[in-house]
Short mmCIF file of C-alpha atoms in Angstrom, two decimals:
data_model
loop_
_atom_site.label_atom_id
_atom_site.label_comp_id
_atom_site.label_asym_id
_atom_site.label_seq_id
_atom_site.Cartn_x
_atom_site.Cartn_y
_atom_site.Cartn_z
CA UNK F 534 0.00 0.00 0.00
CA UNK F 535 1.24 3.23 -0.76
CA UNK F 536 2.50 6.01 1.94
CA UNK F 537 0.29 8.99 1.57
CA UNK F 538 1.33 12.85 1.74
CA UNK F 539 -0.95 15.88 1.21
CA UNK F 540 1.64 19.28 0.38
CA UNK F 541 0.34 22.60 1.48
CA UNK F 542 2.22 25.59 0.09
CA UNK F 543 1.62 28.68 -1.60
CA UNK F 544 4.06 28.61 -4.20
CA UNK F 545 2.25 26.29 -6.78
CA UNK F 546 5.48 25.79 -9.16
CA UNK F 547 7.10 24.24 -6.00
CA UNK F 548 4.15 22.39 -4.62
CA UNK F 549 3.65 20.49 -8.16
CA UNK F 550 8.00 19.75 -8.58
CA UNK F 551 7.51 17.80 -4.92
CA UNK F 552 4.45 16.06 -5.98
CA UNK F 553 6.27 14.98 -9.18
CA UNK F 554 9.45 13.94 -6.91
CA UNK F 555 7.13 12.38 -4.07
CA UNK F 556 5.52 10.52 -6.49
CA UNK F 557 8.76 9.41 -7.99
CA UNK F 558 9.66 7.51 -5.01
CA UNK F 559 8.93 4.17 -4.72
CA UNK F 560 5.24 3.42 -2.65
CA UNK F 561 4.95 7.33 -2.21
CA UNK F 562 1.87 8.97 -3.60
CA UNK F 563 0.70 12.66 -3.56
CA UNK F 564 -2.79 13.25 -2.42
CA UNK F 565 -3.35 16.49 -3.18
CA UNK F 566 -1.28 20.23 -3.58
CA UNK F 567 -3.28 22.83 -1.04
CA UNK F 568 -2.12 26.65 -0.88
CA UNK F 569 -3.59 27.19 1.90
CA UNK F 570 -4.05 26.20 5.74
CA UNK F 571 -7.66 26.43 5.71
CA UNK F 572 -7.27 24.18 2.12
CA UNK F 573 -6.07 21.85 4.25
CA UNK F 574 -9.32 22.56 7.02
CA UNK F 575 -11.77 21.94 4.39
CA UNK F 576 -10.31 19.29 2.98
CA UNK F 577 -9.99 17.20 6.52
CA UNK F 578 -13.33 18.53 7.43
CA UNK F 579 -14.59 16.77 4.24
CA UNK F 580 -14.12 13.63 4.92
CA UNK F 581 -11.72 12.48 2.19
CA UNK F 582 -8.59 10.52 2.85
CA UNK F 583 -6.38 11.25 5.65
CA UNK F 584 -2.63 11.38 4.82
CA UNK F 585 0.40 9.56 6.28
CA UNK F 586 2.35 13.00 6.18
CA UNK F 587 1.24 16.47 5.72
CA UNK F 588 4.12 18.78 3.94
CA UNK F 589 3.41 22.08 6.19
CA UNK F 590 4.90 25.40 4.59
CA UNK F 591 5.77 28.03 7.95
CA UNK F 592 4.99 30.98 5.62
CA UNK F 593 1.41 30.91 3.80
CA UNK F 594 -1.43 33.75 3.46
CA UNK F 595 -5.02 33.00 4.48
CA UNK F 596 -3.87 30.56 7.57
CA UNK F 597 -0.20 30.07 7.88
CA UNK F 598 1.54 27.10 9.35
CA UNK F 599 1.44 27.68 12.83
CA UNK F 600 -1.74 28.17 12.61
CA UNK F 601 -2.79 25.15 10.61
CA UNK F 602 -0.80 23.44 13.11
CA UNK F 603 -2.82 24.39 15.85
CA UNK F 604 -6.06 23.52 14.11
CA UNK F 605 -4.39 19.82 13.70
CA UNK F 606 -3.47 19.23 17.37
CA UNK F 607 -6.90 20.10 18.82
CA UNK F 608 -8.32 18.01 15.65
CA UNK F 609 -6.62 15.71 14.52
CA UNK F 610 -3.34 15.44 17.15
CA UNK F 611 -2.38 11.87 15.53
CA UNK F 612 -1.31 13.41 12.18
CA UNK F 613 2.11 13.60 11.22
CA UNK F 614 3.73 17.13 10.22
CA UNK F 615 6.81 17.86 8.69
CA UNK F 616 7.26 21.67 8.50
CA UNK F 617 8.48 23.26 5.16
CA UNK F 618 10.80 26.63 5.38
CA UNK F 619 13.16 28.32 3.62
CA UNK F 620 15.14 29.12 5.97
CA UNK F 621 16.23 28.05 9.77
CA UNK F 622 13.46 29.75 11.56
CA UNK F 623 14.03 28.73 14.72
CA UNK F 624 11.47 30.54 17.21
CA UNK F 625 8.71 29.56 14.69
CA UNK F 626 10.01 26.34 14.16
CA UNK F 627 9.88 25.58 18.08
CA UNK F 628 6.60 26.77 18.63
CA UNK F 629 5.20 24.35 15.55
CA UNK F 630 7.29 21.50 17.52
CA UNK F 631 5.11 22.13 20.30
CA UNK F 632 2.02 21.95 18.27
CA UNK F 633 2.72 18.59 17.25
CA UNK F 634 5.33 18.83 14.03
CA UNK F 635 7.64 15.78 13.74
CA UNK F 636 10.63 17.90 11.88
CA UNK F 637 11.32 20.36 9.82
CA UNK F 638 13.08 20.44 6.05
CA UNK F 639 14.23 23.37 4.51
CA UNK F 640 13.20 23.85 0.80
CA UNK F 641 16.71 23.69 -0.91
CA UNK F 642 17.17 19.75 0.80
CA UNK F 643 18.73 16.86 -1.29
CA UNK F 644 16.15 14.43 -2.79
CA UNK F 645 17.42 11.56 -0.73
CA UNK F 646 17.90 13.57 2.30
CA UNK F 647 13.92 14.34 2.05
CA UNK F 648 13.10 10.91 1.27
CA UNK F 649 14.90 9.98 4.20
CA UNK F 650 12.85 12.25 6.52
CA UNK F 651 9.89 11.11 5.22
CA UNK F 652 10.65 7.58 6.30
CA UNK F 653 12.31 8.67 8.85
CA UNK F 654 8.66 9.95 10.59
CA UNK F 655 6.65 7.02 9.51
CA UNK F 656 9.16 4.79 10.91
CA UNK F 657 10.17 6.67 13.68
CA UNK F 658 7.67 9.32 14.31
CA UNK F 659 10.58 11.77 13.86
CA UNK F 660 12.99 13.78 11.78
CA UNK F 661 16.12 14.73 12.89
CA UNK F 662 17.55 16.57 10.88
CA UNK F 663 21.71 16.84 10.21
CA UNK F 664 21.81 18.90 12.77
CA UNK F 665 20.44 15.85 15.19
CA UNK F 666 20.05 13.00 13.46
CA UNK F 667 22.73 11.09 15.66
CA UNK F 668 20.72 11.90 18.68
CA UNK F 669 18.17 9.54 17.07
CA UNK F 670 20.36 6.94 17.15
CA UNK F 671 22.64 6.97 20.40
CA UNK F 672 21.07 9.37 22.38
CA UNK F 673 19.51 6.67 24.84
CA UNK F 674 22.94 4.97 25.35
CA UNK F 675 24.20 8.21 26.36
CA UNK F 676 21.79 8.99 28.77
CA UNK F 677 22.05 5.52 30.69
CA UNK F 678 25.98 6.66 31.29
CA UNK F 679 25.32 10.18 32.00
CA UNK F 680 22.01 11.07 33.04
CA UNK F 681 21.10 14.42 33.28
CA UNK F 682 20.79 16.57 36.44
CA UNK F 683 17.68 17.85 37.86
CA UNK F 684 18.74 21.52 36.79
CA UNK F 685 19.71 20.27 33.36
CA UNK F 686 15.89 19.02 32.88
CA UNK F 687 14.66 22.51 34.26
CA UNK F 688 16.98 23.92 31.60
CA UNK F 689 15.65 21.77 29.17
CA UNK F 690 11.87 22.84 30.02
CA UNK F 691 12.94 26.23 30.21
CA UNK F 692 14.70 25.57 26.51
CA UNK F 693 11.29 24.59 25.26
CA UNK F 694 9.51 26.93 25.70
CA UNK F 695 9.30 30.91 24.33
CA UNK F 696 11.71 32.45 26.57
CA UNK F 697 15.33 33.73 25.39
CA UNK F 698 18.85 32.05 26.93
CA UNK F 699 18.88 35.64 28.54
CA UNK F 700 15.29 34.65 30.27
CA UNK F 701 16.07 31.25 30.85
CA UNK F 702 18.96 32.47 32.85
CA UNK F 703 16.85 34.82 34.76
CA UNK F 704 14.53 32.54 35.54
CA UNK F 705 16.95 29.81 36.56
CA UNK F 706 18.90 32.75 38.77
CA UNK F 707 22.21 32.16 36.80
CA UNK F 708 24.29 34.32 34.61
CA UNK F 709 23.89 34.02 31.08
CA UNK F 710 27.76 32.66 30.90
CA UNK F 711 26.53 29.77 33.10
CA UNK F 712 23.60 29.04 30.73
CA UNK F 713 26.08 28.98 27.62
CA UNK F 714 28.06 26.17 29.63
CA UNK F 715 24.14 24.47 30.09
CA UNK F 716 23.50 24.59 26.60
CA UNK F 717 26.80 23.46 25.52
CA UNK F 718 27.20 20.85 27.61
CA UNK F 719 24.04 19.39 26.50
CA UNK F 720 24.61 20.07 23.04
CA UNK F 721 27.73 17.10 23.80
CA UNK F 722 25.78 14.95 26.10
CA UNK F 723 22.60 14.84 23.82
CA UNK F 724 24.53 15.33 20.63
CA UNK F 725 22.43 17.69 18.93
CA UNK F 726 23.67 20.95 17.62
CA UNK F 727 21.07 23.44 17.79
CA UNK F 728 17.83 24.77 20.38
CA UNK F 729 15.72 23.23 17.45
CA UNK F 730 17.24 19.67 17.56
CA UNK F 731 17.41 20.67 22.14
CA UNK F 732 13.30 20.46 21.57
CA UNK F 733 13.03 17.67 19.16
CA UNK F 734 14.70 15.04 20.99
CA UNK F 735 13.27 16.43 24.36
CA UNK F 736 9.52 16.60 22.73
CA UNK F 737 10.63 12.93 21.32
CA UNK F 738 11.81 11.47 24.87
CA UNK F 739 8.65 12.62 26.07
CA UNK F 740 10.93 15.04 28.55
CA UNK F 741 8.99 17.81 28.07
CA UNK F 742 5.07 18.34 27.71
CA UNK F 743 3.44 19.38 24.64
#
């Protein structure tokens, strides 16, 4: 049976080259190209097939990402969500991480990179991208050997959410040269690389709640 993916971006040209490149792959299949967020509404609201993966552009008029992401973790908080941007927009990217998204790709990724990350969430649940796709794999093992602290989870929390590393060290009553050696030394122990990949394999480990 083929693996199902609705795409929902604005740009049209680049919606239809992914559907011809989705549909390329072997057992992939394109359900349908939306523009819009509330495309993607009515078209979940009427009853027609549900996808495996829904292709989520951050940036779209009418209802943008976030907000179609919202809409899908009151409604339907099961789907799968990779979030499309074209560039590393990490404050937005977070907050759609919270609302459910398994990943993000940027729009200028490799064919088999993407392919990857789409197997990669309906094997895994998750993409992790290069910047913490190791953490996927031997993040665990690390852990057992060098758990983390009870500040370094209250870091973590404070990580996931909105605030700023200047806020986080407010609220944690430690300088913000303290909270660099936090984030770094997680960054190691965790093997990710950015606050993005921080929230992905905490939202992943069930760490933190979403």
């Amino acid at each position: 049976m083929s693996k199902t993916v609705i795409i929902v971006d604005d740009h049209n040209l680049f919606g239809q080259s992914l559907k011809g490149l989705i549909n390329s792959f072997n057992d992939y299949q394109v359900l349908a190209v939306l523009t819009t967020g509330q495309e993607l509404v009515d078209y979940f609201e009427g009853n027609r097939v549900k996808p495996d993966i829904v292709l989520l552009d951050i940036r779209m008029p009418v209802m943008n990402g976030m907000e179609t992401m919202e809409w899908l973790k009151v409604n339907y908080p099961d789907q799968k969500v990779l979030a499309l941007s074209m560039e590393h927009e990490e404050e937005i990217i977070i907050k759609m991480i919270k609302a459910g998204c398994r990943g993000y790709l940027l729009k200028d990724i490799e064919p088999d990179e993407f392919l990857f990350a789409l197997t990669c969430v309906l094997d895994s649940g998750y993409y992790l991208n290069e910047e913490t796709s190791s953490a996927l794999r031997c993040a665990r093992e690390n852990l057992s050997s060098n758990p983390l602290s009870q500040r370094e989870m209250e870091f973590i929390n404070l990580a996931c959410s909105e605030l700023t590393y200047k806020e986080v060290a407010l609220q944690m009553n430690l300088s913000p040269k303290t909270i660099d050696g936090y984030r770094e030394n997680l960054f190691r122990k965790l093997d990710v690389k950015s606050r993005v990949g921080l929230v992905l394999y905490a939202v992943k480990n069930n760490m933190v709640s979403v």
